[in-house]
Amino acid sequence: MPATSELTTPHPSRISLLTGIRLTFTSGPVAGKKMVVQSTSTGGDLGSNHFDLNIPGGGVGIFDGCSPQFGGLGGQRYGGVSSRSECDSFPAALKPGCYWRFDWFQNADNPNFSFRQVQCPAELVARTGCKRNDDGNFPAASAPGGGNSNPTTTAKPSSTSAAVTSSKPSSSSAPSTGGGSCTAQKWAQCGGNGFTGCTTCVAGSTCKVSNEWYSQCL
């Protein structure tokens, strides 16, 4: 995804592995939305000014580590699946991330965004088990939000590539406010900051909060 760095962001050559990064999307259906990620790998297979988000169902790419771990996955090698329903055939561990791509991320296709280095949230540190020694030197990451916030002003173009991981689900179960007159199917999103869809889960499943911006019927 094409990116620009914010004025307070270090030069891309100093953004390295395990860095916490706040993304503010500036184009496409996710314009105005924010998310915080942690860089977990680098690679030279992309062009300049790009980040790589590792999303289940987004395609295994040039370095396929998913097939050896999970077996054959549906969708194209580059681009992955094209509809939310195709996520149903994925292994249970990958379904939430695949559904997230079509729910919160709205199947955005390489949106532009600005980025800023921040402290890596505890949810991501718990998932990766890694944290930079200088993490405390950067501003704390505010909770990412929905599509109503204004994108941050951007400046100097970057030239870095990074792959990122998703945040760790929690075990709480209070859904966010939203549409209560419809029913969300199992594995579907049922709440989160800015979410306006169904908040009542189908019988046999419960709306579980993954974080402040995403809840899911499990």
PDB file of N, CA and C in Angstrom, residues 13 44 101-102 119 131 179 206 212:
ATOM      1  N   SER A  13      14.624   4.669   6.997  1.00  0.00           N
ATOM      2  CA  SER A  13      15.793   3.831   7.229  1.00  0.00           C
ATOM      3  C   SER A  13      15.969   3.507   8.703  1.00  0.00           C
ATOM      4  N   GLY A  44      12.364  -7.204  -0.036  1.00  0.00           N
ATOM      5  CA  GLY A  44      12.695  -6.365  -1.172  1.00  0.00           C
ATOM      6  C   GLY A  44      11.841  -6.635  -2.390  1.00  0.00           C
ATOM      7  N   ARG A 101     -11.079  -8.560   6.933  1.00  0.00           N
ATOM      8  CA  ARG A 101     -10.722  -7.919   5.667  1.00  0.00           C
ATOM      9  C   ARG A 101     -11.947  -7.356   4.962  1.00  0.00           C
ATOM     10  N   PHE A 102     -13.067  -8.068   5.020  1.00  0.00           N
ATOM     11  CA  PHE A 102     -14.275  -7.621   4.322  1.00  0.00           C
ATOM     12  C   PHE A 102     -15.184  -6.774   5.214  1.00  0.00           C
ATOM     13  N   GLN A 119       4.393   3.706  20.379  1.00  0.00           N
ATOM     14  CA  GLN A 119       4.653   2.574  21.251  1.00  0.00           C
ATOM     15  C   GLN A 119       3.810   1.389  20.797  1.00  0.00           C
ATOM     16  N   LYS A 131       9.385  -6.858  21.969  1.00  0.00           N
ATOM     17  CA  LYS A 131       9.215  -5.424  22.184  1.00  0.00           C
ATOM     18  C   LYS A 131      10.576  -4.752  22.091  1.00  0.00           C
ATOM     19  N   GLY A 179     -26.635  -1.678  15.057  1.00  0.00           N
ATOM     20  CA  GLY A 179     -27.924  -2.173  14.652  1.00  0.00           C
ATOM     21  C   GLY A 179     -28.331  -3.406  15.430  1.00  0.00           C
ATOM     22  N   THR A 206     -21.826 -15.804  20.512  1.00  0.00           N
ATOM     23  CA  THR A 206     -21.828 -14.615  21.366  1.00  0.00           C
ATOM     24  C   THR A 206     -20.898 -13.570  20.794  1.00  0.00           C
ATOM     25  N   GLU A 212     -11.146  -2.401  20.853  1.00  0.00           N
ATOM     26  CA  GLU A 212     -12.126  -1.320  20.878  1.00  0.00           C
ATOM     27  C   GLU A 212     -12.779  -1.077  19.524  1.00  0.00           C
TER      28      GLU A 212
END
